């Protein structure tokens, strides 16, 4: 008997950290997934309802092929990693602008049921925490290349919502992730950056590491499995033309995060503070009332998530 599969979903950037986990989540729920990316993810190829199409989001001709039979679009294709904001700003802005225009144009032409555009908590900058989705967005300094990332995300949001007002796209949501972490996330964010510094001293019980800032900076972290579950709630129950923060509303200091690493690794970790990267906020925490109203509940407190992250790093092939 042939297995029944649900709607066909196009995920741009489906081989990235968040994209691959969302792909896996929806594949397990029997949705058909088309991953449009520049690189393959071999972990996804075991699913019979999975298809990979290699391509650049800026290439309209190639992207059009991926839209065949698609009902929903999750647009994640981008350049991530804080260090890239400073060294590849023009490329980031080009991918943001050409990518979202291509996605919206084709979503309209193909009469997509639902379009989800993944933005970022970076659009909030130094806004008051906890930050809700109605906070005014701004670019503090156009000379600072860091804001190429958030500038591109803001542009993507504006294009998407205006396309929704003027076109045949039936349904759009903006997703703003907040400090997502978990297995296979690379080394461009705070959790893996800290762990990479710590594991250099694997045979030492007492170590010293350097960090950006004083360690009193606060972030709210969400484990990738919770993120995928939260996004599924938005996919199922989100309201048209809405913006949704996806994260947790329990901020911790970087010092507290390091203490959790200490406990899991049985080490004494001393920190030496340094200059906070220009444009990096001292506190970022989302208001997730809209998400909670859709039925989201956290399954992974930070202590549990970090333990799983460390385990995955130790088990991954080197």
Short mmCIF file of C-alpha atoms in Angstrom, two decimals:
data_model
loop_
_atom_site.label_atom_id
_atom_site.label_comp_id
_atom_site.label_asym_id
_atom_site.label_seq_id
_atom_site.Cartn_x
_atom_site.Cartn_y
_atom_site.Cartn_z
CA UNK A 1 0.00 0.00 0.00
CA UNK A 2 1.41 3.36 -1.04
CA UNK A 3 2.14 5.68 1.88
CA UNK A 4 0.10 8.87 2.02
CA UNK A 5 2.05 12.13 2.17
CA UNK A 6 0.70 15.56 3.05
CA UNK A 7 1.24 18.93 1.29
CA UNK A 8 4.49 19.68 -0.48
CA UNK A 9 6.63 22.33 1.27
CA UNK A 10 9.55 24.27 -0.19
CA UNK A 11 12.22 25.12 2.39
CA UNK A 12 14.93 27.49 1.19
CA UNK A 13 18.11 27.04 3.19
CA UNK A 14 16.88 23.63 4.33
CA UNK A 15 20.42 22.37 4.92
CA UNK A 16 21.19 25.07 7.48
CA UNK A 17 20.90 24.61 11.22
CA UNK A 18 17.28 25.69 11.70
CA UNK A 19 16.25 24.64 8.19
CA UNK A 20 17.48 21.06 8.58
CA UNK A 21 15.73 20.59 11.93
CA UNK A 22 12.47 22.01 10.59
CA UNK A 23 12.82 19.77 7.54
CA UNK A 24 13.23 16.72 9.78
CA UNK A 25 10.28 17.74 11.95
CA UNK A 26 7.91 18.10 8.98
CA UNK A 27 9.24 15.02 7.20
CA UNK A 28 8.40 12.95 10.28
CA UNK A 29 4.88 14.35 10.10
CA UNK A 30 4.64 13.05 6.52
CA UNK A 31 4.86 16.36 4.69
CA UNK A 32 6.77 16.29 1.42
CA UNK A 33 9.82 18.53 1.63
CA UNK A 34 11.80 20.17 -1.16
CA UNK A 35 15.07 21.58 0.14
CA UNK A 36 16.48 24.38 -2.04
CA UNK A 37 20.06 25.04 -0.96
CA UNK A 38 23.64 25.17 -2.17
CA UNK A 39 24.66 22.12 -0.14
CA UNK A 40 23.12 18.76 0.65
CA UNK A 41 22.20 17.45 4.07
CA UNK A 42 22.80 13.69 3.97
CA UNK A 43 20.80 13.17 7.17
CA UNK A 44 17.62 14.16 5.29
CA UNK A 45 18.12 11.83 2.33
CA UNK A 46 16.85 8.77 4.24
CA UNK A 47 13.29 10.10 4.06
CA UNK A 48 11.22 8.95 1.03
CA UNK A 49 9.24 12.22 1.11
CA UNK A 50 12.37 14.37 0.71
CA UNK A 51 13.83 16.03 -2.39
CA UNK A 52 16.94 18.20 -2.77
CA UNK A 53 17.35 20.85 -5.46
CA UNK A 54 20.69 22.63 -5.59
CA UNK A 55 20.51 26.34 -6.21
CA UNK A 56 21.17 29.92 -5.17
CA UNK A 57 18.21 31.94 -3.90
CA UNK A 58 19.31 34.77 -6.20
CA UNK A 59 18.89 32.57 -9.29
CA UNK A 60 15.27 33.08 -10.35
CA UNK A 61 15.37 30.49 -13.14
CA UNK A 62 16.66 27.69 -10.92
CA UNK A 63 14.39 28.64 -8.03
CA UNK A 64 11.34 28.46 -10.27
CA UNK A 65 11.95 24.73 -10.81
CA UNK A 66 11.73 24.15 -7.07
CA UNK A 67 8.24 25.68 -6.89
CA UNK A 68 6.60 22.89 -8.91
CA UNK A 69 3.65 21.47 -6.94
CA UNK A 70 4.48 23.50 -3.82
CA UNK A 71 1.70 24.42 -1.35
CA UNK A 72 3.71 26.20 1.38
CA UNK A 73 7.06 28.02 1.48
CA UNK A 74 9.44 28.40 4.44
CA UNK A 75 12.07 30.97 3.45
CA UNK A 76 15.25 30.66 5.51
CA UNK A 77 18.05 31.01 2.94
CA UNK A 78 20.56 33.57 4.21
CA UNK A 79 24.11 34.00 5.52
CA UNK A 80 24.28 33.48 9.27
CA UNK A 81 27.01 33.82 11.90
CA UNK A 82 27.86 37.07 13.65
CA UNK A 83 31.39 37.21 12.19
CA UNK A 84 29.90 37.19 8.67
CA UNK A 85 27.94 40.37 9.38
CA UNK A 86 31.24 42.25 9.49
CA UNK A 87 33.11 40.63 6.59
CA UNK A 88 30.38 39.90 3.99
CA UNK A 89 27.86 42.76 4.30
CA UNK A 90 27.26 43.38 0.59
CA UNK A 91 26.70 39.69 -0.13
CA UNK A 92 24.29 39.45 2.81
CA UNK A 93 22.26 42.40 1.53
CA UNK A 94 22.20 41.02 -2.01
CA UNK A 95 20.94 37.62 -0.84
CA UNK A 96 18.34 39.31 1.36
CA UNK A 97 16.98 41.64 -1.32
CA UNK A 98 17.09 39.42 -4.40
CA UNK A 99 16.05 36.38 -2.40
CA UNK A 100 12.88 37.82 -0.88
CA UNK A 101 11.81 39.47 -4.14
CA UNK A 102 12.18 36.15 -5.96
CA UNK A 103 10.31 34.27 -3.23
CA UNK A 104 7.39 36.70 -3.09
CA UNK A 105 7.11 36.97 -6.87
CA UNK A 106 6.95 33.20 -7.33
CA UNK A 107 4.71 32.65 -4.32
CA UNK A 108 2.23 35.02 -5.96
CA UNK A 109 2.53 33.41 -9.39
CA UNK A 110 2.13 29.88 -8.03
CA UNK A 111 -0.67 30.91 -5.63
CA UNK A 112 1.05 29.44 -2.59
CA UNK A 113 -1.24 28.66 0.36
CA UNK A 114 1.10 29.89 3.10
CA UNK A 115 4.41 31.77 3.07
CA UNK A 116 6.59 31.91 6.19
CA UNK A 117 9.56 34.28 6.10
CA UNK A 118 12.18 33.78 8.80
CA UNK A 119 13.55 37.05 10.11
CA UNK A 120 15.68 37.49 13.25
CA UNK A 121 15.81 38.92 16.75
CA UNK A 122 18.61 41.13 15.38
CA UNK A 123 15.95 43.49 14.01
CA UNK A 124 15.24 44.63 17.59
CA UNK A 125 18.77 45.85 18.43
CA UNK A 126 18.72 47.53 21.88
CA UNK A 127 14.95 47.53 22.34
CA UNK A 128 13.48 47.19 25.82
CA UNK A 129 13.16 43.57 27.00
CA UNK A 130 11.02 41.54 26.95
CA UNK A 131 10.44 42.76 23.41
CA UNK A 132 7.10 42.29 21.70
CA UNK A 133 6.47 42.17 17.97
CA UNK A 134 5.17 45.76 17.78
CA UNK A 135 8.47 47.43 18.73
CA UNK A 136 9.66 49.97 16.15
CA UNK A 137 12.51 48.64 14.01
CA UNK A 138 15.50 50.79 13.15
CA UNK A 139 19.09 50.68 11.97
CA UNK A 140 21.20 52.44 14.64
CA UNK A 141 24.20 53.09 12.37
CA UNK A 142 24.20 52.46 8.59
CA UNK A 143 28.02 52.71 8.61
CA UNK A 144 28.31 49.63 10.84
CA UNK A 145 28.49 46.49 8.65
CA UNK A 146 26.92 44.45 11.45
CA UNK A 147 23.57 45.94 10.50
CA UNK A 148 23.76 44.46 7.01
CA UNK A 149 22.17 41.35 8.51
CA UNK A 150 19.33 43.02 10.37
CA UNK A 151 18.87 45.54 7.54
CA UNK A 152 18.34 42.69 5.10
CA UNK A 153 15.88 41.02 7.48
CA UNK A 154 13.90 44.24 7.94
CA UNK A 155 13.75 44.68 4.17
CA UNK A 156 12.51 41.10 3.82
CA UNK A 157 9.73 41.69 6.33
CA UNK A 158 8.58 44.90 4.62
CA UNK A 159 8.57 43.29 1.16
CA UNK A 160 6.64 40.24 2.41
CA UNK A 161 3.92 42.18 4.21
CA UNK A 162 3.44 44.60 1.33
CA UNK A 163 3.27 41.76 -1.19
CA UNK A 164 0.59 40.22 1.01
CA UNK A 165 -1.41 43.44 0.81
CA UNK A 166 -1.13 43.88 -2.94
CA UNK A 167 -0.90 40.37 -4.37
CA UNK A 168 -2.54 36.97 -4.59
CA UNK A 169 -0.44 35.54 -1.74
CA UNK A 170 -3.18 34.28 0.57
CA UNK A 171 -1.29 33.97 3.84
CA UNK A 172 2.04 35.22 5.22
CA UNK A 173 3.75 35.12 8.61
CA UNK A 174 7.03 36.65 9.76
CA UNK A 175 9.05 34.48 12.17
CA UNK A 176 11.62 36.09 14.49
CA UNK A 177 13.85 33.42 16.11
CA UNK A 178 15.68 34.25 19.36
CA UNK A 179 19.00 32.57 20.19
CA UNK A 180 18.22 29.08 18.94
CA UNK A 181 20.83 26.43 19.80
CA UNK A 182 21.32 22.70 19.41
CA UNK A 183 23.19 19.98 17.49
CA UNK A 184 24.98 20.82 14.23
CA UNK A 185 24.59 24.57 14.58
CA UNK A 186 28.11 25.46 13.48
CA UNK A 187 30.26 27.90 15.44
CA UNK A 188 28.87 31.32 14.60
CA UNK A 189 26.84 31.96 17.77
CA UNK A 190 27.35 32.32 21.50
CA UNK A 191 26.68 28.73 22.69
CA UNK A 192 29.05 26.99 20.23
CA UNK A 193 31.61 29.78 20.49
CA UNK A 194 31.81 29.31 24.26
CA UNK A 195 31.96 25.55 24.00
CA UNK A 196 34.70 25.65 21.36
CA UNK A 197 36.82 27.77 23.71
CA UNK A 198 36.18 25.47 26.66
CA UNK A 199 36.86 22.16 24.91
CA UNK A 200 40.35 23.29 23.89
CA UNK A 201 41.24 22.59 27.50
CA UNK A 202 39.59 19.16 27.74
CA UNK A 203 42.26 17.77 30.12
CA UNK A 204 42.25 20.79 32.45
CA UNK A 205 39.96 21.04 35.46
CA UNK A 206 40.54 24.78 35.83
CA UNK A 207 40.62 26.97 32.74
CA UNK A 208 40.60 30.60 31.64
CA UNK A 209 38.69 31.85 28.61
CA UNK A 210 38.19 35.26 27.03
CA UNK A 211 34.73 36.50 26.14
CA UNK A 212 33.19 39.54 24.50
CA UNK A 213 31.65 41.84 27.10
CA UNK A 214 31.54 41.46 30.87
CA UNK A 215 29.47 38.28 31.07
CA UNK A 216 26.54 40.19 32.55
CA UNK A 217 24.88 40.46 29.14
CA UNK A 218 21.59 38.59 28.99
CA UNK A 219 20.06 36.31 26.36
CA UNK A 220 17.05 34.00 26.21
CA UNK A 221 17.93 30.67 24.61
CA UNK A 222 15.62 28.12 22.98
CA UNK A 223 16.61 24.54 22.19
CA UNK A 224 16.08 23.60 18.55
CA UNK A 225 13.47 20.91 19.29
CA UNK A 226 11.37 23.44 21.17
CA UNK A 227 11.82 25.87 18.29
CA UNK A 228 10.54 23.34 15.76
CA UNK A 229 7.52 22.55 17.92
CA UNK A 230 6.81 26.24 18.41
CA UNK A 231 7.00 26.93 14.69
CA UNK A 232 4.61 24.05 14.02
CA UNK A 233 2.09 25.80 16.30
CA UNK A 234 2.43 28.92 14.14
CA UNK A 235 2.10 26.83 10.98
CA UNK A 236 -1.11 25.29 12.30
CA UNK A 237 -2.76 28.17 14.13
CA UNK A 238 -0.99 31.44 13.23
CA UNK A 239 -3.09 34.33 12.00
CA UNK A 240 -2.57 35.88 8.58
CA UNK A 241 -0.09 38.80 8.24
CA UNK A 242 1.15 38.36 11.81
CA UNK A 243 4.68 38.48 13.22
CA UNK A 244 5.72 35.87 15.80
CA UNK A 245 8.66 35.84 18.16
CA UNK A 246 9.90 32.28 18.70
CA UNK A 247 12.08 31.92 21.76
CA UNK A 248 11.85 31.63 25.52
CA UNK A 249 11.03 34.36 28.02
CA UNK A 250 13.63 33.42 30.64
CA UNK A 251 16.80 35.48 30.07
CA UNK A 252 20.08 34.39 31.67
CA UNK A 253 23.45 36.09 31.87
CA UNK A 254 26.38 34.76 29.89
CA UNK A 255 28.00 34.06 33.26
CA UNK A 256 25.05 31.81 34.13
CA UNK A 257 25.42 30.02 30.81
CA UNK A 258 29.09 29.42 31.60
CA UNK A 259 28.11 28.04 35.02
CA UNK A 260 25.89 25.49 33.28
CA UNK A 261 28.85 24.45 31.13
CA UNK A 262 30.94 24.19 34.31
CA UNK A 263 28.45 21.80 35.90
CA UNK A 264 28.15 19.59 32.82
CA UNK A 265 31.88 19.44 32.13
CA UNK A 266 33.08 19.29 35.76
CA UNK A 267 35.41 22.25 35.29
CA UNK A 268 36.15 25.53 36.98
CA UNK A 269 35.88 28.20 34.29
CA UNK A 270 37.35 31.65 34.88
CA UNK A 271 36.46 34.37 32.41
CA UNK A 272 38.29 37.43 31.21
CA UNK A 273 35.94 40.07 29.87
CA UNK A 274 36.60 42.15 26.82
CA UNK A 275 35.01 44.74 24.59
CA UNK A 276 31.49 43.95 23.53
CA UNK A 277 31.19 43.77 19.75
CA UNK A 278 29.85 47.05 18.40
CA UNK A 279 26.11 46.80 17.93
CA UNK A 280 25.72 43.76 20.18
CA UNK A 281 22.89 44.41 22.71
CA UNK A 282 23.41 44.02 26.45
CA UNK A 283 20.06 42.28 26.82
CA UNK A 284 17.73 40.48 24.44
CA UNK A 285 14.61 38.64 25.51
CA UNK A 286 11.36 38.16 23.58
CA UNK A 287 7.78 38.60 24.68
CA UNK A 288 6.22 35.30 23.55
CA UNK A 289 2.63 35.83 24.67
CA UNK A 290 1.36 35.40 21.10
CA UNK A 291 3.20 32.10 20.84
CA UNK A 292 1.92 30.87 24.21
CA UNK A 293 -1.62 31.73 23.10
CA UNK A 294 -1.14 29.28 20.21
CA UNK A 295 -0.39 26.52 22.72
CA UNK A 296 3.41 26.54 22.93
CA UNK A 297 5.04 25.16 26.10
CA UNK A 298 8.76 24.74 26.70
CA UNK A 299 10.07 21.17 27.00
CA UNK A 300 13.78 21.91 27.29
CA UNK A 301 15.05 24.19 30.06
CA UNK A 302 18.52 25.57 29.41
CA UNK A 303 20.27 23.05 31.68
CA UNK A 304 18.73 20.12 29.80
CA UNK A 305 19.36 21.65 26.39
CA UNK A 306 23.04 22.39 27.07
CA UNK A 307 23.54 18.83 28.30
CA UNK A 308 22.08 17.50 25.04
CA UNK A 309 24.14 19.95 23.00
CA UNK A 310 27.40 18.84 24.67
CA UNK A 311 26.46 15.19 24.15
CA UNK A 312 25.79 15.79 20.45
CA UNK A 313 29.13 17.57 20.03
CA UNK A 314 31.00 14.70 21.68
CA UNK A 315 29.23 12.13 19.50
CA UNK A 316 29.58 13.94 16.17
CA UNK A 317 32.40 12.75 13.88
CA UNK A 318 35.46 14.96 13.94
#
